[in-house]
CSV table of C-alpha atoms in Angstrom, one decimal:
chain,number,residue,atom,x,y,z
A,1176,UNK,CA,14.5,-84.7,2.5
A,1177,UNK,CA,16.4,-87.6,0.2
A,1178,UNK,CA,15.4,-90.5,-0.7
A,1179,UNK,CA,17.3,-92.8,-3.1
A,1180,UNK,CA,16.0,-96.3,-3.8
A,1181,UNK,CA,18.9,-98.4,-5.9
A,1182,UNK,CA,17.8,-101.7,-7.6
A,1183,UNK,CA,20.4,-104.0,-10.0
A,1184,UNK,CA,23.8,-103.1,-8.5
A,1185,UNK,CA,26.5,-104.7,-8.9
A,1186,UNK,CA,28.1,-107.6,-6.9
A,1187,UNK,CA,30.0,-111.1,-7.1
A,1188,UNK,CA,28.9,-114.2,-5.7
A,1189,UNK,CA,30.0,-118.2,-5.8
A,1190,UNK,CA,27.1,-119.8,-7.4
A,1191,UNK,CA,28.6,-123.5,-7.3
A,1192,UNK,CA,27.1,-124.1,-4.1
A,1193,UNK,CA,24.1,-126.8,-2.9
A,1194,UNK,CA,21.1,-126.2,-1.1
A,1195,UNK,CA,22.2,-125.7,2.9
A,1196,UNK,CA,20.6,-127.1,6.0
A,1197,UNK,CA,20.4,-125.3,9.2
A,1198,UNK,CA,22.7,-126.5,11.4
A,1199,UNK,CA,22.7,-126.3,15.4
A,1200,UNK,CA,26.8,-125.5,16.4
A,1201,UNK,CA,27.7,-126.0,19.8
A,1202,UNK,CA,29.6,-122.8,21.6
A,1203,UNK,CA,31.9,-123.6,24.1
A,1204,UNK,CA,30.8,-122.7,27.3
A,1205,UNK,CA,27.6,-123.6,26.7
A,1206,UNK,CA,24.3,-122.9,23.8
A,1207,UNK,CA,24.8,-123.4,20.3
A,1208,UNK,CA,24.5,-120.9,17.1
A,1209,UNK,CA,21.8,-122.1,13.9
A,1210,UNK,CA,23.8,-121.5,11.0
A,1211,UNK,CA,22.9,-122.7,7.7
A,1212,UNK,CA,25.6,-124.3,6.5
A,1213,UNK,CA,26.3,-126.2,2.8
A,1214,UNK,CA,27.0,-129.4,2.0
A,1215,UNK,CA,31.1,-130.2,1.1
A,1216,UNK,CA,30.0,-132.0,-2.2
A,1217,UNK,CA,29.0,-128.8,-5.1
A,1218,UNK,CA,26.6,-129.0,-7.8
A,1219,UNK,CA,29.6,-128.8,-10.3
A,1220,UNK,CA,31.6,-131.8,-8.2
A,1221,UNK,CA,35.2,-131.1,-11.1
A,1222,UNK,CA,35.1,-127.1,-9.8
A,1223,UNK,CA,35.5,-125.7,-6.6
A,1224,UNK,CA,34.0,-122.1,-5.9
A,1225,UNK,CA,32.9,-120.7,-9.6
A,1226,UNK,CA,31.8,-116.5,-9.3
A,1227,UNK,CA,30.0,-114.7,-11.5
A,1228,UNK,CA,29.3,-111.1,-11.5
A,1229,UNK,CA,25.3,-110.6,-10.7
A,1230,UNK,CA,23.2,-107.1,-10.6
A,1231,UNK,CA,21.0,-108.3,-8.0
A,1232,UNK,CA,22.2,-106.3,-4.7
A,1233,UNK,CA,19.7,-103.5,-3.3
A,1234,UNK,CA,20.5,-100.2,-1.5
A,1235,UNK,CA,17.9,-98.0,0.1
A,1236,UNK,CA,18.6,-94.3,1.7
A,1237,UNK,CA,16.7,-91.5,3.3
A,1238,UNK,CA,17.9,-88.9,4.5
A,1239,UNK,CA,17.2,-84.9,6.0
A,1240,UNK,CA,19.6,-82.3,5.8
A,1241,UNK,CA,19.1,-79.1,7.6
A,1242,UNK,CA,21.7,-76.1,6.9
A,1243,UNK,CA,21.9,-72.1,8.2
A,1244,UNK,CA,24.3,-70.1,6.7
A,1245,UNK,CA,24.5,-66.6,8.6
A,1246,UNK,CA,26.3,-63.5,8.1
A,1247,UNK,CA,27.3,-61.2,11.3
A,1248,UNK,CA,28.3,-58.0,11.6
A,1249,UNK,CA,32.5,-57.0,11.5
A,1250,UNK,CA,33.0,-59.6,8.5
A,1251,UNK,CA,32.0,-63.2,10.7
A,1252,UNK,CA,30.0,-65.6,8.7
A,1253,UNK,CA,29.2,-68.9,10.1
A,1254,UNK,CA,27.6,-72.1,9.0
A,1255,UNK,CA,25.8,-74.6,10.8
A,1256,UNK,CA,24.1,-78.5,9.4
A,1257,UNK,CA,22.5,-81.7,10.1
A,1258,UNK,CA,22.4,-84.1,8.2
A,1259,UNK,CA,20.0,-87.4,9.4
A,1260,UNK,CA,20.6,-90.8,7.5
A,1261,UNK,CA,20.2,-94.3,6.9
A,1262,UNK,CA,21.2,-96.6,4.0
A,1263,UNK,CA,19.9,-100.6,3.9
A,1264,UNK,CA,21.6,-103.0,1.7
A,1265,UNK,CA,21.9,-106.3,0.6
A,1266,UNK,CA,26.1,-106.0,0.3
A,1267,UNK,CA,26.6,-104.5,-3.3
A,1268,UNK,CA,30.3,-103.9,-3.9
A,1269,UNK,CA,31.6,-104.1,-7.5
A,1270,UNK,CA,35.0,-104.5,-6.5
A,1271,UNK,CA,35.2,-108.3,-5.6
A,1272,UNK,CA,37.0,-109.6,-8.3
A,1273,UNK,CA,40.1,-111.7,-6.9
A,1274,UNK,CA,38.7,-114.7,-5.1
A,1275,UNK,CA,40.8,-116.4,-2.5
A,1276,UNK,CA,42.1,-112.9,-1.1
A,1277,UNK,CA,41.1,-109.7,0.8
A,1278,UNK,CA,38.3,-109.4,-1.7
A,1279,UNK,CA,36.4,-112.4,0.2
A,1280,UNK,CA,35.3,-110.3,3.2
A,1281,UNK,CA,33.7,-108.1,0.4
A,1282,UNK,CA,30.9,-111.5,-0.7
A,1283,UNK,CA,27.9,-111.5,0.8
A,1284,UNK,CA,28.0,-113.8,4.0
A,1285,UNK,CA,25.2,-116.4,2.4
A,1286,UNK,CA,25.1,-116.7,-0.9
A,1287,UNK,CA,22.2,-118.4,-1.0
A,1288,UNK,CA,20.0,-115.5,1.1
A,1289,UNK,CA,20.6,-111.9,0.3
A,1290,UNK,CA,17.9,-111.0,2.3
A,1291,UNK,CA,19.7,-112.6,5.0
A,1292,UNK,CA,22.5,-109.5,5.0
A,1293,UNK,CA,20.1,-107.0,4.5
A,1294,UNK,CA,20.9,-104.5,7.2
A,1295,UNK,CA,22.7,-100.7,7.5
A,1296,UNK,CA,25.4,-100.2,4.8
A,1297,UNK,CA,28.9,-100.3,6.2
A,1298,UNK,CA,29.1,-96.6,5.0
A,1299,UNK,CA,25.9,-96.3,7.3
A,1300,UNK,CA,26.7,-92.7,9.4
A,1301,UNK,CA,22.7,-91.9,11.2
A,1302,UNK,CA,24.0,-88.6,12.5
A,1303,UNK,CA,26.3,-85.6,11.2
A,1304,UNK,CA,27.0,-82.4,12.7
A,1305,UNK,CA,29.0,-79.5,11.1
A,1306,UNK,CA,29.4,-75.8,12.7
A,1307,UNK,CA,32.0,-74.2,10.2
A,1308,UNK,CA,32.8,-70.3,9.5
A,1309,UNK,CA,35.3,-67.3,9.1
A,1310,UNK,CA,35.8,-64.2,10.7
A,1311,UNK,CA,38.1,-61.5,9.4
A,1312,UNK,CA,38.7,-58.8,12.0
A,1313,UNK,CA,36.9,-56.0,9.7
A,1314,UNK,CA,36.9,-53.8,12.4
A,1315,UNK,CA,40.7,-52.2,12.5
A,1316,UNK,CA,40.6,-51.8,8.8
A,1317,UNK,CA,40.1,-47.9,9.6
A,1318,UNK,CA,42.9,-47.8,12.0
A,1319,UNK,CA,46.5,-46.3,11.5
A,1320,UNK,CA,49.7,-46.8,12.6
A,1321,UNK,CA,50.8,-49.3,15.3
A,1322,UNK,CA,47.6,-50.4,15.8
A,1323,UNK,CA,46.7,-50.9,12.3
A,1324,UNK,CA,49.6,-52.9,12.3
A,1325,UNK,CA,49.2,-54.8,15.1
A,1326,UNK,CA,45.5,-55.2,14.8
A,1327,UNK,CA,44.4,-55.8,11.0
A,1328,UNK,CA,44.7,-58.4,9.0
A,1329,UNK,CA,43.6,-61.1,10.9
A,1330,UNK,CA,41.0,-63.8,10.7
A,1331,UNK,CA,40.1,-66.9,12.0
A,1332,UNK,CA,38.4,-69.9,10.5
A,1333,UNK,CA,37.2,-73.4,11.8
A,1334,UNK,CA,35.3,-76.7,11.1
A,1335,UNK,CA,33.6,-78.4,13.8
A,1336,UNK,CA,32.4,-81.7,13.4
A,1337,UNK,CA,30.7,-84.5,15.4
A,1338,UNK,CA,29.4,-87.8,13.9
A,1339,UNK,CA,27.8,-91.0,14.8
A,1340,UNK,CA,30.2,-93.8,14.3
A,1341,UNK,CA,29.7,-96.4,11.5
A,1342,UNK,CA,28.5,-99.9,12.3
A,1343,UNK,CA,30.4,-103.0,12.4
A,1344,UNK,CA,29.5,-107.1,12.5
A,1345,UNK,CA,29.9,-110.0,14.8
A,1346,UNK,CA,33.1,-112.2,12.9
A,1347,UNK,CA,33.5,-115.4,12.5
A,1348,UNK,CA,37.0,-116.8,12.1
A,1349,UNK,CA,37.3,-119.5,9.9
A,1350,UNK,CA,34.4,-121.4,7.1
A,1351,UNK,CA,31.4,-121.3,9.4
A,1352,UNK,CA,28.8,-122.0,6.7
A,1353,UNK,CA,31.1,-124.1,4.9
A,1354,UNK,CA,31.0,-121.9,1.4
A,1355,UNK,CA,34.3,-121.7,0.8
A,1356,UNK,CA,34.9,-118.6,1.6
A,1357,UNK,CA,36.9,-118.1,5.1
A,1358,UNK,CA,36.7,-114.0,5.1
A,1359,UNK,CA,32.8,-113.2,5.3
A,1360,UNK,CA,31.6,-115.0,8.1
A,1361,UNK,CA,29.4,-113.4,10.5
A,1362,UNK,CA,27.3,-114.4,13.4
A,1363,UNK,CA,23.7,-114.9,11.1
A,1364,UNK,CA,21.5,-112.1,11.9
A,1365,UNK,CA,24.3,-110.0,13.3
A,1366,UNK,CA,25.6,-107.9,10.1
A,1367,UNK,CA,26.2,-104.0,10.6
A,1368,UNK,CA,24.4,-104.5,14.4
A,1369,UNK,CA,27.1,-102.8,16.2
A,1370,UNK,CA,28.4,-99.3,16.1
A,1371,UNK,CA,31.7,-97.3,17.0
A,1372,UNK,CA,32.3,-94.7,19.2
A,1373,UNK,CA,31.0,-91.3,18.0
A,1374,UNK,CA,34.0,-89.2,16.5
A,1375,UNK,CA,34.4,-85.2,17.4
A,1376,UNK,CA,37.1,-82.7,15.7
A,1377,UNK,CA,37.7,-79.5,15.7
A,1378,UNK,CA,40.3,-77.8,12.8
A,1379,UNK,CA,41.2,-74.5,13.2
A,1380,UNK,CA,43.3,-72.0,10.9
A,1381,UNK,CA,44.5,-68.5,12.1
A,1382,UNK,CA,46.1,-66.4,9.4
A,1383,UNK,CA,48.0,-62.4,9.4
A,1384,UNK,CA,48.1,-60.7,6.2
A,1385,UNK,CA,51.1,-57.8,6.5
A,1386,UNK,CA,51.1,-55.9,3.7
A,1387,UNK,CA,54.6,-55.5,2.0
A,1388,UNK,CA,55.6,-53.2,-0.6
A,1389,UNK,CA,53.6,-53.0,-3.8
A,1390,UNK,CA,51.0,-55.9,-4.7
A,1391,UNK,CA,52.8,-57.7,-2.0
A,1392,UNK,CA,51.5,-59.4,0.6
A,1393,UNK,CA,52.7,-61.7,3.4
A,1394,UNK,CA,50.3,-64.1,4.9
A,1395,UNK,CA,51.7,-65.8,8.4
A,1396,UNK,CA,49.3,-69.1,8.4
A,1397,UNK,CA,48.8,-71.2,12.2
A,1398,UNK,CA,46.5,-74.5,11.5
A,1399,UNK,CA,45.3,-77.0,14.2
A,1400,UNK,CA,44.1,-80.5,12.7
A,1401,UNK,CA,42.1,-82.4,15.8
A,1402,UNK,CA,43.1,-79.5,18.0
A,1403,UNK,CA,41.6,-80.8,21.1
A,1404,UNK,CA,43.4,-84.5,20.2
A,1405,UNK,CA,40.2,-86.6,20.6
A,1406,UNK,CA,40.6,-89.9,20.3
A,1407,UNK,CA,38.4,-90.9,17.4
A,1408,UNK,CA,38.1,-94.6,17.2
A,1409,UNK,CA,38.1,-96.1,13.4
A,1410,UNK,CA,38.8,-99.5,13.6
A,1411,UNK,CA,37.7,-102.2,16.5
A,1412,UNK,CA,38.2,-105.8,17.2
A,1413,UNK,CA,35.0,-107.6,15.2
A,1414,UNK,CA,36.0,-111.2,16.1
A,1415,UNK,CA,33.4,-112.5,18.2
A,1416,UNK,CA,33.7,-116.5,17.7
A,1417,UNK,CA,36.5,-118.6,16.1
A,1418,UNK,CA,35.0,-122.0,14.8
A,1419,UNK,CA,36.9,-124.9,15.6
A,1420,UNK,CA,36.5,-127.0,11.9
A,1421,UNK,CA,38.0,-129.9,13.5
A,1422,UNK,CA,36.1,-130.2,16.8
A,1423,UNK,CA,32.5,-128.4,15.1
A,1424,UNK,CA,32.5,-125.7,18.0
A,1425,UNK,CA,32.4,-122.1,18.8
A,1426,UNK,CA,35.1,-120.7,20.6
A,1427,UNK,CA,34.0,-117.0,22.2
A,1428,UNK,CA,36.9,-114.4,21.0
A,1429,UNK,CA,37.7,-111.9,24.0
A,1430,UNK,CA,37.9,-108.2,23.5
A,1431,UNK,CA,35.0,-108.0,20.9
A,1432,UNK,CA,34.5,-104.4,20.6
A,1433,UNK,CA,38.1,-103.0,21.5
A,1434,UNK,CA,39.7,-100.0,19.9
A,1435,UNK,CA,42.4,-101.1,17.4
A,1436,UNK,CA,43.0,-98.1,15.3
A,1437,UNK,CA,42.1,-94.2,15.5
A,1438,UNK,CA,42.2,-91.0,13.1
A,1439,UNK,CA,45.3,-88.6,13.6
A,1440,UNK,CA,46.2,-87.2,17.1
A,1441,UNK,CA,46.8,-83.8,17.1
A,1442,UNK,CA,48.7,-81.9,14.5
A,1443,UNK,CA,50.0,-78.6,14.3
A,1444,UNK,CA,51.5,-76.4,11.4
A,1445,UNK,CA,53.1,-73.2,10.6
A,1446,UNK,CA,53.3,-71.4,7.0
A,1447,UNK,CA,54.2,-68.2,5.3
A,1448,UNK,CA,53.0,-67.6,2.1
A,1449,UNK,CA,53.8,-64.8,-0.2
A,1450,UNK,CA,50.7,-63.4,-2.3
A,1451,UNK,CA,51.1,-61.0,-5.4
């Protein structure tokens, strides 16, 4: 068992900002969404958004890892573990430096309440499962002729894996809490609440040593990357509302949740290597 309790990390923030107000938003269709949102005039009225770098983000993980590693008889050895997670924290990244760009979405969605982020990491995974091992056909090392040539050399390795998927938020397109900052809005509440798919591979490398003349040795190498071509989903659609600025409304996004992006399809490779 793990557990790892992280105080003081590192993150950026805009600090120029006012005290905000909850704020009822209407949702088109019908309801409406509290946000709090701030006021347009900032504390500093001659500067617009003004960061500083802070060490007051928090990170919490615990973990269990159980492993078996198991030797067989006629040279197989095989490996099997677990691994059971979860990390909580209050958006640390120290590598928001470049406001006004991609770094935005990296900024905690209130700046004003940490606490109000505080959910799984984005690199939150609860469940891992590995099955790896090698076998080397020990058995026809005794053999002669043909059959030693035919039959020895071989072996066969492999890494199975199958993971829980990592989590993802509820977007909001445009300045919902009127910070500023158009990149890191969220649905309040909803940060890290969703999860994609659960992701399964299987790699597999089979290799033939033939013996040459000398210290020489040719190895003929077969490798399989996703052999079973799983689709393993990476990357969805997270826009769940657009806010119309103009109009004060949410607009409902469809497809919240579609696949937009996957890990490699199949992939399949031959090699000969030359050992001395």
């Amino acid at each position: 068992m793990l557990h790892v309790s992280a105080r003081h990390l590192q993150r950026s923030r805009d600090f120029n900002i006012g005290t905000p107000v909850p704020t009822a938003i209407p949702i088109q269709g019908g309801g409406s969404l509290v946000v709090d949102q701030f006021p347009t005039t900032r504390p500093f009225t001659n500067f617009d958004r003004i960061i500083r770098f802070e060490s007051t983000a928090k990170s919490d993980y615990n973990g269990l890892t159980l492993a078996l590693r198991r030797p067989y008889r006629d040279g197989l050895l095989a490996n099997f573990a677990y691994s059971l997670g979860k990390v909580t924290d209050t958006v640390p990244d120290a590598t928001a430096v470049v406001p006004a760009s991609s770094d935005d979405a990296k900024f905690p969605s209130n700046p004003a309440n940490f606490n109000a982020d505080k959910a799984p990491g984005i690199n939150d995974q609860r469940h891992r499962f590995v099955f790896s091992g090698v076998w080397d056909l020990l058995r026809f090392r005794g053999e002669s002729g043909w059959r030693k040539g035919l039959l020895d050399g071989w072996s066969l390795s492999w890494i199975a894996t199958a993971a829980s998927g990592q989590p993802f938020s509820e977007a909001v397109t445009n300045d919902l809490n009127r910070d500023g900052n158009r990149r890191n809005d969220i649905v309040p509440g909803s940060r890290d609440a969703h999860r994609l798919p659960w992701s399964y591979n299987l790699d597999l490398r089979v290799a033939k040593r033939v013996p040459l003349a000398g210290r020489f040795d040719l190895v003929l190498i077969g490798e399989a990357f996703n052999l079973f071509d799983h689709d393993n989903i990476n990357a969805v659609r997270t826009g769940f509302y657009t806010y119309d600025v103009a109009h004060n409304i949410l607009i409902p996004q469809a497809g919240f949740g579609t696949a937009t992006g996957a890990t490699d399809n199949r992939i399949l490779q031959l090699a000969v290597k030359l050992e001395f």
